[in-house]
Short mmCIF file of C-alpha atoms and ligand atoms in Angstrom, two decimals:
data_model
loop_
_atom_site.label_atom_id
_atom_site.label_comp_id
_atom_site.label_asym_id
_atom_site.label_seq_id
_atom_site.Cartn_x
_atom_site.Cartn_y
_atom_site.Cartn_z
CA MET A 18 27.49 -25.23 -24.30
CA ASP A 19 26.20 -22.66 -26.76
CA TRP A 20 28.01 -19.44 -25.95
CA GLY A 21 26.20 -17.61 -28.76
CA ALA A 22 23.58 -16.02 -26.53
CA VAL A 23 26.19 -15.03 -23.94
CA THR A 24 28.29 -13.21 -26.53
CA LYS A 25 25.31 -11.67 -28.29
CA PHE A 26 23.89 -10.16 -25.10
CA SER A 27 27.30 -9.22 -23.84
CA ALA A 28 27.72 -6.82 -26.75
CA LEU A 29 24.56 -5.08 -25.54
CA HIS A 30 26.09 -4.65 -22.09
CA ALA A 31 29.52 -3.40 -23.10
CA LYS A 32 32.17 -2.59 -20.52
CA PRO A 33 33.24 1.08 -20.49
CA ASP A 34 36.81 1.38 -21.76
CA GLY A 35 39.50 1.44 -19.12
CA LEU A 36 37.11 0.89 -16.22
CA PHE A 37 38.26 -1.35 -13.36
CA LEU A 38 35.86 -2.52 -10.66
CA GLN A 39 36.75 -4.45 -7.50
CA TYR A 40 34.31 -6.84 -5.80
CA GLY A 41 34.76 -5.48 -2.27
CA THR A 42 33.14 -5.96 1.13
CA ALA A 43 29.80 -4.95 -0.34
CA GLY A 44 30.11 -6.36 -3.86
CA PHE A 45 30.57 -3.87 -6.72
CA ARG A 46 29.78 -0.22 -6.03
CA ALA A 47 30.12 2.67 -8.46
CA LYS A 48 28.17 5.38 -10.24
CA ALA A 49 25.09 3.64 -11.62
CA THR A 50 25.96 4.67 -15.16
CA LEU A 51 29.14 2.55 -15.00
CA LEU A 52 27.54 -0.67 -13.86
CA ASP A 53 25.50 -2.13 -16.72
CA HIS A 54 28.18 -4.62 -17.83
CA ALA A 55 28.88 -5.66 -14.23
CA MET A 56 25.19 -6.42 -13.70
CA TYR A 57 25.01 -8.56 -16.84
CA ARG A 58 28.16 -10.41 -15.86
CA MET A 59 26.97 -10.96 -12.28
CA GLY A 60 23.87 -12.54 -13.78
CA LEU A 61 26.19 -14.94 -15.60
CA LEU A 62 28.32 -15.57 -12.52
CA ALA A 63 25.27 -16.21 -10.33
CA VAL A 64 24.23 -18.94 -12.77
CA LEU A 65 27.65 -20.61 -12.52
CA ARG A 66 27.60 -20.41 -8.72
CA SER A 67 24.07 -21.83 -8.67
CA LYS A 68 25.09 -24.72 -10.92
CA GLN A 69 28.14 -25.45 -8.76
CA LYS A 70 26.26 -25.36 -5.45
CA LYS A 71 23.11 -26.97 -6.91
CA SER A 72 21.28 -24.25 -4.97
CA THR A 73 19.42 -20.99 -5.43
CA ILE A 74 21.71 -17.94 -5.47
CA GLY A 75 20.63 -14.35 -4.77
CA VAL A 76 21.54 -11.18 -6.63
CA MET A 77 20.83 -7.90 -4.83
CA ILE A 78 21.02 -4.56 -6.59
CA THR A 79 21.76 -1.79 -4.12
CA ALA A 80 24.40 0.67 -3.00
CA SER A 81 23.06 0.75 0.56
CA HIS A 82 23.91 4.07 2.24
CA ASN A 83 25.76 5.54 -0.76
CA PRO A 84 24.32 8.50 -2.72
CA GLU A 85 21.29 7.97 -4.95
CA GLU A 86 23.41 8.25 -8.13
CA ASP A 87 25.48 5.22 -7.13
CA ASN A 88 24.46 1.62 -7.36
CA GLY A 89 25.91 -1.78 -6.68
CA VAL A 90 25.44 -5.50 -6.87
CA LYS A 91 26.25 -8.41 -4.65
CA LEU A 92 25.69 -12.14 -4.81
CA ILE A 93 24.16 -14.09 -1.96
CA ASP A 94 25.34 -17.64 -1.26
CA PRO A 95 23.00 -20.59 -0.51
CA LEU A 96 22.50 -20.12 3.23
CA GLY A 97 22.01 -16.39 2.85
CA GLU A 98 25.70 -15.64 3.47
CA MET A 99 27.96 -13.28 1.55
CA LEU A 100 29.62 -14.75 -1.53
CA ALA A 101 32.64 -17.00 -0.77
CA ALA A 102 36.02 -15.24 -1.04
CA SER A 103 37.34 -17.29 -4.00
CA TRP A 104 34.25 -16.31 -5.99
CA GLU A 105 34.81 -12.63 -5.15
CA GLU A 106 38.00 -12.97 -7.16
CA HIS A 107 36.13 -14.60 -10.04
CA ALA A 108 33.63 -11.74 -9.88
CA THR A 109 36.39 -9.14 -10.15
CA ARG A 110 38.09 -10.95 -13.02
CA LEU A 111 34.84 -11.47 -14.91
CA ALA A 112 33.66 -7.88 -14.46
CA ASN A 113 36.95 -6.53 -15.79
CA ALA A 114 37.49 -8.94 -18.70
CA GLU A 115 37.59 -7.30 -22.12
CA GLU A 116 34.71 -8.27 -24.39
CA GLN A 117 36.78 -10.72 -26.45
CA ASN A 118 38.02 -12.49 -23.28
CA MET A 119 34.62 -12.92 -21.62
CA GLN A 120 34.01 -16.46 -22.78
CA ALA A 121 37.50 -17.54 -21.75
CA ALA A 122 36.96 -15.97 -18.32
CA LEU A 123 33.71 -17.92 -17.93
CA THR A 124 35.20 -21.24 -19.02
CA GLU A 125 38.13 -20.74 -16.68
CA ILE A 126 35.77 -20.27 -13.73
CA CYS A 127 33.87 -23.42 -14.77
CA HIS A 128 37.14 -25.30 -14.91
CA LEU A 129 38.54 -23.98 -11.61
CA GLU A 130 35.30 -24.53 -9.74
CA SER A 131 34.22 -27.78 -11.45
CA VAL A 132 30.94 -26.29 -12.62
CA THR A 133 28.72 -28.75 -14.49
CA LEU A 134 27.08 -26.64 -17.16
CA GLN A 135 24.23 -29.13 -17.65
CA GLN A 136 23.13 -28.56 -14.05
CA LYS A 137 20.02 -26.37 -13.58
CA ALA A 138 20.36 -22.90 -12.13
CA MET A 139 17.92 -20.79 -10.10
CA ILE A 140 18.57 -17.13 -9.28
CA ILE A 141 16.46 -14.83 -7.15
CA ILE A 142 16.80 -11.12 -7.68
CA GLY A 143 15.97 -8.08 -5.57
CA ARG A 144 16.58 -4.36 -5.77
CA ASP A 145 16.41 -1.16 -3.77
CA THR A 146 14.42 1.97 -4.67
CA ARG A 147 17.14 3.84 -6.61
CA PRO A 148 15.88 5.15 -9.98
CA SER A 149 18.66 3.15 -11.70
CA SER A 150 17.92 -0.16 -9.99
CA GLU A 151 15.10 -1.45 -12.17
CA LYS A 152 17.03 -1.16 -15.42
CA LEU A 153 20.13 -2.66 -13.85
CA SER A 154 18.10 -5.62 -12.60
CA GLN A 155 17.04 -6.21 -16.23
CA SER A 156 20.71 -6.48 -17.13
CA VAL A 157 21.17 -9.11 -14.41
CA ILE A 158 18.20 -10.99 -15.86
CA ASP A 159 19.78 -10.82 -19.33
CA GLY A 160 22.89 -12.48 -17.88
CA VAL A 161 20.89 -15.18 -16.12
CA THR A 162 18.82 -16.07 -19.18
CA ALA A 163 21.80 -15.91 -21.57
CA LEU A 164 23.30 -18.83 -19.65
CA GLY A 165 19.98 -20.67 -19.53
CA GLY A 166 19.31 -20.03 -15.84
CA GLN A 167 15.86 -19.61 -14.33
CA TYR A 168 15.04 -16.66 -12.15
CA HIS A 169 12.46 -15.15 -9.86
CA ASP A 170 12.47 -11.38 -9.62
CA PHE A 171 11.26 -10.29 -6.17
CA GLY A 172 11.47 -6.65 -7.25
CA LEU A 173 11.69 -4.10 -4.44
CA VAL A 174 12.96 -5.79 -1.27
CA THR A 175 15.35 -4.93 1.54
CA THR A 176 18.77 -6.56 1.31
CA PRO A 177 18.11 -8.70 4.42
CA GLN A 178 14.79 -9.87 2.96
CA LEU A 179 16.62 -11.25 -0.08
CA HIS A 180 19.16 -13.00 2.18
CA TYR A 181 16.23 -14.51 4.10
CA LEU A 182 14.54 -15.65 0.88
CA VAL A 183 17.71 -17.33 -0.42
CA CYS A 184 18.17 -19.19 2.86
CA CYS A 185 14.52 -20.34 2.92
CA GLN A 186 14.72 -21.57 -0.68
CA ASN A 187 17.74 -23.71 0.08
CA THR A 188 16.61 -25.18 3.39
CA ASP A 189 13.24 -26.58 2.29
CA GLY A 190 11.36 -23.94 4.23
CA GLN A 191 13.02 -24.92 7.54
CA TYR A 192 14.19 -21.36 8.09
CA GLY A 193 10.82 -19.93 7.10
CA LYS A 194 8.49 -19.59 4.12
CA ALA A 195 10.32 -18.33 1.04
CA THR A 196 8.00 -15.39 0.45
CA ILE A 197 7.91 -11.80 1.68
CA GLU A 198 4.68 -12.64 3.53
CA GLY A 199 6.55 -15.57 5.10
CA TYR A 200 9.17 -13.12 6.35
CA TYR A 201 6.54 -10.83 7.89
CA GLU A 202 4.71 -13.78 9.42
CA LYS A 203 7.83 -15.28 10.98
CA LEU A 204 9.11 -12.04 12.52
CA SER A 205 5.75 -10.70 13.63
CA ARG A 206 4.70 -13.98 15.24
CA ALA A 207 7.88 -13.96 17.32
CA PHE A 208 7.45 -10.27 18.19
CA VAL A 209 3.79 -10.72 19.21
CA ASP A 210 4.67 -13.70 21.40
CA LEU A 211 7.59 -11.91 23.02
CA THR A 212 5.61 -8.83 23.92
CA LYS A 213 2.07 -10.09 24.49
CA GLN A 214 2.38 -10.38 28.25
CA THR A 215 3.89 -6.92 28.54
CA PHE A 216 1.31 -5.37 26.25
CA SER A 217 -1.66 -7.18 27.80
CA SER A 218 -0.67 -6.04 31.28
CA GLY A 219 -1.83 -2.56 30.42
CA HIS A 220 1.39 -1.04 29.07
CA LYS A 221 0.91 2.15 27.15
CA ASN A 222 1.45 2.46 23.44
CA ARG A 223 5.05 2.43 22.33
CA ALA A 224 5.78 5.07 19.74
CA LEU A 225 8.88 5.01 17.58
CA LYS A 226 9.89 7.56 14.95
CA ILE A 227 11.70 5.96 12.02
CA ASP A 228 13.84 7.76 9.45
CA CYS A 229 13.61 5.50 6.40
CA ALA A 230 16.50 7.25 4.56
CA GLY A 231 14.14 7.87 1.64
CA GLY A 232 14.46 4.21 0.74
CA ILE A 233 12.93 0.76 0.81
CA ALA A 234 12.30 0.64 4.58
CA ALA A 235 9.17 2.81 4.35
CA LEU A 236 7.59 0.57 1.76
CA LYS A 237 8.32 -2.61 3.65
CA LEU A 238 7.36 -1.28 7.08
CA LYS A 239 4.02 -0.20 5.65
CA GLU A 240 3.50 -3.71 4.26
CA MET A 241 4.37 -5.18 7.64
CA GLU A 242 2.25 -2.85 9.76
CA GLY A 243 -0.84 -5.06 9.62
CA TYR A 244 1.11 -7.98 11.09
CA LEU A 245 2.29 -6.06 14.15
CA PRO A 246 0.44 -5.39 17.42
CA ARG A 247 -1.49 -2.12 17.70
CA GLU A 248 0.54 -1.17 20.76
CA LEU A 249 3.59 -0.54 18.62
CA SER A 250 3.06 2.62 16.63
CA LEU A 251 5.68 3.26 14.01
CA HIS A 252 5.87 6.79 12.61
CA LEU A 253 7.70 6.85 9.31
CA PHE A 254 9.76 9.80 8.05
CA ASN A 255 11.83 10.26 4.88
CA ASP A 256 9.59 7.66 3.32
CA GLY A 257 10.86 8.22 -0.23
CA THR A 258 7.92 10.30 -1.45
CA LYS A 259 10.20 13.34 -1.68
CA GLY A 260 13.91 14.08 -1.43
CA LYS A 261 16.82 11.95 -2.48
CA LEU A 262 17.81 8.59 -1.05
CA ASN A 263 20.27 8.87 1.89
CA ASP A 264 20.55 12.64 1.38
CA LEU A 265 21.13 14.24 4.81
CA CYS A 266 19.32 11.28 6.34
CA GLY A 267 19.68 7.58 7.05
CA ALA A 268 21.73 5.57 9.53
CA ASP A 269 25.11 6.37 7.98
CA TYR A 270 24.48 10.12 8.00
CA VAL A 271 23.27 10.11 11.60
CA LYS A 272 26.19 7.95 12.77
CA THR A 273 28.97 9.82 10.99
CA HIS A 274 27.61 13.33 11.60
CA GLN A 275 26.29 12.51 15.06
CA LYS A 276 23.18 14.55 14.48
CA PRO A 277 19.51 13.90 13.59
CA PRO A 278 18.46 13.44 9.97
CA LYS A 279 16.59 16.09 8.03
CA GLY A 280 12.83 15.79 8.01
CA LEU A 281 12.45 14.30 11.48
CA GLU A 282 11.89 16.49 14.48
CA VAL A 283 13.36 14.88 17.59
CA LYS A 284 11.28 16.08 20.54
CA PRO A 285 12.85 15.67 24.01
CA ASN A 286 13.12 12.04 25.11
CA GLU A 287 11.36 10.62 22.06
CA ARG A 288 12.78 7.32 20.84
CA CYS A 289 13.90 7.61 17.20
CA CYS A 290 15.87 5.45 14.81
CA SER A 291 17.34 5.62 11.31
CA PHE A 292 17.57 2.84 8.74
CA ASP A 293 19.92 2.98 5.77
CA GLY A 294 19.00 2.83 2.06
CA ASP A 295 18.64 -0.96 1.88
CA ALA A 296 17.51 -1.46 5.48
CA ASP A 297 20.36 -3.56 6.79
CA ARG A 298 21.62 -0.97 9.28
CA ILE A 299 19.93 0.77 12.19
CA VAL A 300 20.95 3.32 14.80
CA TYR A 301 18.77 4.81 17.58
CA TYR A 302 18.88 8.29 19.10
CA TYR A 303 17.04 10.82 21.23
CA ASN A 304 17.38 14.40 22.46
CA ASP A 305 17.51 14.90 26.21
CA ALA A 306 15.51 17.57 28.04
CA ASP A 307 18.35 20.07 27.42
CA GLY A 308 18.19 19.42 23.69
CA HIS A 309 21.43 17.40 23.60
CA PHE A 310 21.54 14.74 20.93
CA HIS A 311 22.37 11.18 22.06
CA LEU A 312 23.33 8.55 19.52
CA ILE A 313 22.80 4.88 20.35
CA ASP A 314 24.89 3.03 17.81
CA GLY A 315 25.60 -0.58 16.88
CA ASP A 316 27.84 -1.07 19.91
CA LYS A 317 25.07 -0.14 22.31
CA ILE A 318 22.62 -2.28 20.37
CA ALA A 319 25.01 -5.23 20.70
CA THR A 320 25.33 -4.56 24.43
CA LEU A 321 21.56 -4.40 24.98
CA ILE A 322 21.00 -7.63 23.06
CA SER A 323 23.92 -9.49 24.70
CA ARG A 324 22.78 -8.45 28.15
CA PHE A 325 19.24 -9.64 27.45
CA LEU A 326 20.47 -12.96 26.06
CA LYS A 327 22.81 -13.48 29.01
CA GLU A 328 19.96 -12.92 31.45
CA LEU A 329 17.72 -15.29 29.52
CA LEU A 330 20.46 -17.92 29.53
CA LEU A 331 20.70 -17.65 33.31
CA GLU A 332 16.95 -18.18 33.61
CA VAL A 333 17.08 -21.13 31.26
CA GLY A 334 20.04 -22.50 33.22
CA GLU A 335 22.01 -23.48 30.16
CA ASN A 336 25.74 -23.03 29.94
CA LEU A 337 25.94 -21.78 26.37
CA LYS A 338 28.90 -19.66 25.30
CA ILE A 339 28.15 -16.08 24.23
CA GLY A 340 30.73 -14.08 22.29
CA VAL A 341 30.55 -10.54 20.93
CA VAL A 342 32.32 -9.59 17.70
CA GLN A 343 33.20 -5.99 16.86
CA THR A 344 35.49 -4.06 14.51
CA ALA A 345 38.09 -1.41 15.24
CA TYR A 346 35.30 1.19 14.96
CA ALA A 347 33.67 -0.09 18.16
CA ASN A 348 33.71 2.55 20.86
CA GLY A 349 36.37 1.76 23.48
CA SER A 350 33.77 2.12 26.26
CA SER A 351 31.61 -0.61 24.73
CA THR A 352 34.49 -3.07 24.56
CA GLN A 353 35.42 -2.29 28.13
CA TYR A 354 31.84 -2.66 29.39
CA LEU A 355 31.33 -5.97 27.63
CA GLN A 356 34.62 -7.43 28.83
CA GLU A 357 34.88 -6.02 32.32
CA ILE A 358 31.33 -5.56 33.53
CA MET A 359 29.44 -8.16 31.54
CA LYS A 360 32.36 -10.60 31.45
CA VAL A 361 31.62 -11.53 27.86
CA PRO A 362 34.52 -12.34 25.51
CA VAL A 363 34.91 -9.72 22.79
CA TYR A 364 36.72 -10.22 19.47
CA CYS A 365 37.78 -7.69 16.86
CA THR A 366 37.77 -8.46 13.13
CA LYS A 367 38.42 -6.53 9.97
CA THR A 368 35.64 -4.22 8.70
CA GLY A 369 33.03 -5.93 6.53
CA VAL A 370 30.17 -8.05 7.75
CA LYS A 371 31.50 -11.28 6.33
CA HIS A 372 34.47 -11.14 8.72
CA LEU A 373 32.25 -10.53 11.74
CA HIS A 374 29.74 -13.14 10.63
CA HIS A 375 32.46 -15.74 10.21
CA LYS A 376 33.90 -15.11 13.68
CA ALA A 377 30.44 -15.11 15.32
CA GLN A 378 29.85 -18.61 13.95
CA GLU A 379 32.43 -19.91 16.45
CA PHE A 380 30.11 -19.44 19.44
CA ASP A 381 26.91 -21.04 20.71
CA ILE A 382 25.57 -17.50 20.57
CA GLY A 383 27.58 -15.02 18.52
CA VAL A 384 26.47 -11.39 18.68
CA TYR A 385 28.07 -9.19 16.04
CA PHE A 386 27.57 -5.53 15.27
CA GLU A 387 29.49 -2.88 13.43
CA ALA A 388 29.38 0.47 15.22
CA ASN A 389 27.44 1.78 12.21
CA GLY A 390 24.48 -0.41 13.16
CA HIS A 391 24.91 -3.43 10.91
CA GLY A 392 24.65 -6.62 12.89
CA THR A 393 22.77 -9.65 14.07
CA VAL A 394 23.02 -12.70 16.31
CA LEU A 395 23.95 -16.23 15.25
CA PHE A 396 22.93 -19.35 17.14
CA SER A 397 24.74 -22.65 16.68
CA LYS A 398 22.56 -25.55 15.54
CA ALA A 399 23.15 -27.28 18.89
CA ALA A 400 22.19 -24.19 20.90
CA GLU A 401 19.04 -23.68 18.87
CA LYS A 402 18.05 -27.32 19.24
CA LYS A 403 18.58 -27.23 23.01
CA ILE A 404 16.49 -24.09 23.46
CA ARG A 405 13.64 -25.36 21.26
CA GLN A 406 13.64 -28.64 23.16
CA LEU A 407 13.43 -26.89 26.55
CA ALA A 408 10.66 -24.63 25.25
CA LYS A 409 8.67 -27.73 24.34
CA GLU A 410 9.47 -30.29 27.00
CA GLU A 411 10.83 -28.65 30.15
CA THR A 412 8.59 -29.39 33.13
CA ASP A 413 9.71 -26.48 35.31
CA GLU A 414 7.36 -23.75 34.15
CA LYS A 415 9.70 -20.86 34.87
CA ILE A 416 12.47 -22.43 32.83
CA ARG A 417 10.09 -23.41 30.05
CA LYS A 418 8.77 -19.87 29.81
CA ALA A 419 12.28 -18.43 29.62
CA ALA A 420 13.12 -20.99 26.91
CA MET A 421 9.98 -20.02 24.99
CA MET A 422 11.03 -16.41 25.16
CA PHE A 423 14.48 -17.41 23.95
CA GLU A 424 12.93 -19.34 21.09
CA ASN A 425 11.01 -16.25 20.03
CA VAL A 426 14.20 -14.21 20.11
CA ILE A 427 15.81 -16.77 17.79
CA ASP A 428 12.86 -16.53 15.40
CA LEU A 429 12.78 -12.74 15.50
CA ILE A 430 16.43 -12.44 14.54
CA ASN A 431 17.44 -12.63 10.89
CA GLN A 432 20.46 -14.88 11.26
CA THR A 433 21.44 -14.60 7.61
CA VAL A 434 22.60 -10.97 7.84
CA GLY A 435 22.13 -7.71 9.78
CA ASP A 436 18.53 -6.61 9.29
CA ALA A 437 17.22 -3.21 10.43
CA ILE A 438 13.56 -4.36 10.58
CA SER A 439 14.40 -7.44 12.62
CA ASP A 440 16.88 -5.56 14.85
CA MET A 441 14.33 -2.79 15.45
CA LEU A 442 11.66 -5.30 16.49
CA LEU A 443 14.07 -7.12 18.78
CA ILE A 444 15.19 -3.86 20.42
CA GLU A 445 11.58 -2.70 20.84
CA ALA A 446 10.70 -6.07 22.38
CA ILE A 447 13.64 -5.99 24.80
CA LEU A 448 12.89 -2.41 25.88
CA ALA A 449 9.22 -3.28 26.38
CA VAL A 450 9.82 -6.55 28.24
CA LYS A 451 12.51 -5.02 30.47
CA GLY A 452 10.59 -1.77 30.95
CA LEU A 453 13.67 0.20 29.86
CA SER A 454 13.49 3.77 28.58
CA VAL A 455 15.79 4.93 25.81
CA GLN A 456 17.73 6.98 28.40
CA GLN A 457 18.24 3.93 30.64
CA TRP A 458 19.50 2.00 27.66
CA ASP A 459 21.84 4.83 26.74
CA ALA A 460 23.14 4.99 30.31
CA ILE A 461 24.50 1.41 30.24
CA TYR A 462 27.87 3.03 29.52
CA THR A 463 29.12 6.39 28.28
CA ASP A 464 30.65 6.49 24.81
CA LEU A 465 34.11 7.96 24.43
CA PRO A 466 33.87 11.05 22.20
CA ASN A 467 34.93 10.05 18.70
CA ARG A 468 35.27 11.33 15.16
CA GLN A 469 35.37 9.70 11.76
CA LEU A 470 36.83 11.54 8.78
CA LYS A 471 37.44 10.74 5.13
CA VAL A 472 40.65 11.66 3.35
CA THR A 473 41.04 11.54 -0.41
CA VAL A 474 44.47 10.39 -1.56
CA ALA A 475 45.96 9.53 -4.95
CA ASP A 476 45.96 5.78 -4.29
CA ARG A 477 44.28 4.55 -1.14
CA GLN A 478 45.63 1.02 -1.67
CA VAL A 479 49.12 2.11 -0.63
CA ILE A 480 47.80 1.89 2.92
CA ASP A 481 48.13 -1.65 4.16
CA THR A 482 47.02 -2.63 7.65
CA THR A 483 47.26 -5.50 10.12
CA ASP A 484 45.83 -6.48 13.53
CA ALA A 485 42.20 -6.22 12.38
CA GLU A 486 43.04 -2.90 10.68
CA ARG A 487 44.21 -1.27 13.91
CA GLN A 488 47.86 -0.92 12.80
CA VAL A 489 49.33 0.45 9.58
CA VAL A 490 52.07 -1.61 7.90
CA THR A 491 52.68 0.64 4.89
CA PRO A 492 53.53 3.41 4.12
CA LEU A 493 56.47 3.08 6.49
CA GLY A 494 56.50 5.61 9.29
CA LEU A 495 52.76 6.32 9.24
CA GLN A 496 52.02 4.09 12.25
CA GLU A 497 54.79 5.75 14.26
CA ALA A 498 53.35 9.15 13.37
CA ILE A 499 49.87 8.03 14.51
CA ASP A 500 51.33 6.63 17.76
CA GLU A 501 52.96 9.98 18.52
CA LEU A 502 49.70 11.87 17.89
CA VAL A 503 47.67 9.45 20.02
CA LYS A 504 50.08 9.99 22.95
CA LYS A 505 49.06 13.65 23.12
CA TYR A 506 45.55 12.84 24.40
CA LYS A 507 43.95 10.86 27.21
CA PHE A 508 41.87 7.71 26.61
CA SER A 509 42.84 8.09 22.99
CA ARG A 510 43.01 5.72 20.08
CA ALA A 511 43.21 6.28 16.33
CA PHE A 512 43.57 4.23 13.18
CA VAL A 513 43.33 4.60 9.41
CA ARG A 514 42.29 2.16 6.68
CA PRO A 515 41.36 2.32 3.00
CA SER A 516 37.61 2.13 2.50
CA GLY A 517 36.31 -0.93 0.66
CA THR A 518 33.28 0.91 -0.73
CA GLU A 519 34.48 4.44 -1.50
CA ASP A 520 37.63 5.91 -2.97
CA VAL A 521 38.77 7.36 0.36
CA VAL A 522 40.92 6.59 3.37
CA ARG A 523 38.91 6.51 6.60
CA VAL A 524 40.30 8.03 9.78
CA TYR A 525 38.91 7.17 13.20
CA ALA A 526 39.86 8.79 16.49
CA GLU A 527 38.54 8.74 20.03
CA ALA A 528 39.67 10.66 23.09
CA ASP A 529 38.54 12.05 26.44
CA SER A 530 36.63 15.00 24.93
CA GLN A 531 34.95 15.79 21.62
CA VAL A 532 37.40 18.64 21.03
CA ASN A 533 40.32 16.26 21.49
CA ALA A 534 38.77 13.50 19.38
CA ASP A 535 38.23 16.04 16.59
CA ARG A 536 41.79 17.36 16.94
CA LEU A 537 43.27 13.87 16.90
CA ALA A 538 41.22 12.90 13.83
CA THR A 539 42.34 16.04 12.01
CA ASP A 540 46.00 15.53 12.98
CA VAL A 541 45.91 11.92 11.81
CA SER A 542 44.25 12.98 8.53
CA LEU A 543 47.11 15.38 7.92
CA ALA A 544 49.62 12.59 8.60
CA VAL A 545 47.88 10.42 5.99
CA PHE A 546 47.64 13.13 3.38
P1 NG1 B 606 34.12 0.82 4.13
O1 NG1 B 606 33.76 1.78 3.07
O2 NG1 B 606 35.05 -0.30 3.74
O3 NG1 B 606 34.54 1.52 5.38
C1 NG1 B 606 31.56 0.62 4.88
C2 NG1 B 606 31.42 0.47 6.36
C3 NG1 B 606 31.50 -1.00 6.70
C4 NG1 B 606 30.46 -1.82 5.93
C5 NG1 B 606 30.57 -1.49 4.44
C6 NG1 B 606 29.48 -2.15 3.62
C7 NG1 B 606 32.21 1.97 8.14
C8 NG1 B 606 33.37 2.63 8.77
N1 NG1 B 606 32.47 1.18 7.09
O4 NG1 B 606 32.78 0.04 4.50
O5 NG1 B 606 31.34 -1.17 8.07
O6 NG1 B 606 29.18 -1.62 6.45
O7 NG1 B 606 30.52 -0.09 4.22
O8 NG1 B 606 28.30 -1.43 3.56
O9 NG1 B 606 31.09 2.16 8.60
ZN1 ZN B 607 23.02 -1.12 3.90
#
């Protein structure tokens, strides 16, 4: 191996002195100005991973819902999944290696992971609309080419689109065509099929206002518009033509502040939704006739989808096992509704999609959503095969039709990762098919009032948690303090955990009233501080 090119280019992408970056739940995230070396090195690492897996690997440049000045990078594994945990460690070590140790760090990874350097490598790259993203993607390309890898730069794409493309590349087109058009075709075909009966039976136009967070969603939804039925009219706001990305808008803002984004007027009973900066999260909302704001978050999305799938399963007459996966941030009412009313098993994992994704793979049908609106549904190979077979061969027409509908749901869902475009289309299809209004959806259960706060501490890593982050282990005494505070309120619950994407400790509290949830969150913040 000729390391000359690697070293030569590396000097052009020097690591800032004293900087330490951690490959966390969402890859590397930091101020964009600090990331050039990490981008170059992730280009190198992607090549090694590609050689090891003899597959195409994805590199996505985005910092999702974070401020416009930030950026980030994450690698996408062959089936469109998040990078394997052992490689996250390699990523951290490589990104933090001093210049003179870079080559040794690379050879160590090759040794540990039995990478054959002669093997070919193919990397596909995508980026969000941040002003810093294009230059940073060039640094990734420098890394890829320095190690002799080939690449295809897809340019501006949503994060879930890149996951889709990676999966298609590595499954010989079985999952879909490995182009952006292929993505639009696959999803829109399923959506058109799912809704055609409803739309043809004289249903009125369905209007949806979408807050695009000033990011990629606007661009991609405009591209997709021509593929979708006329009956669905999407009105785009915060489309990136003015204002900053994620500034006072986007799914994260709406969820954490529990209020509408700037730039979108929510008229009474209008259905609205917000995407985040890379379009992998979605939340819905509306204002009632009295002007009260109602948020419909990831938990309610998971409930709507699970309920629809359970009904479809009954019609199909198949005994497939559905499970719902949540995190500690799931509203207590949602967990209770799913378990007690819907009789669906619910599991709680640590924050971070990879944990939810992993758990959801254990079921025939695994529905997973973070309360913040990141989620999707996974179908086991066997379940998918069964449904497709029934859709094709079943002689009972009613069952066959239900199976065909199920098949379309499978095709509409991006199983590689949570995808706001795909989730939005699925939700719109379910609401249309079931004739549900946004209020009826919201009324499935009533959320417990809740509050999320951020606390800045000297070293957030001193907080260690267990039980899917619901209990604090260290510092000693903190859990007892939280338990005492929680006892003061009814229907209350609270927990704290260090963020994996920001230098803060997150506090979550819920209680019988908003005032009490706010008080509990503030009290717990003070206990942390
Ligand atoms: P952190 O910063 O670790 O809380 C946030 C979200 C996660 C996940 C990641 C990746 C919350 C409370 N946390 O992680 O759910 O989406 O970002 O984007 O929403
Ligand atoms: Zn995102």
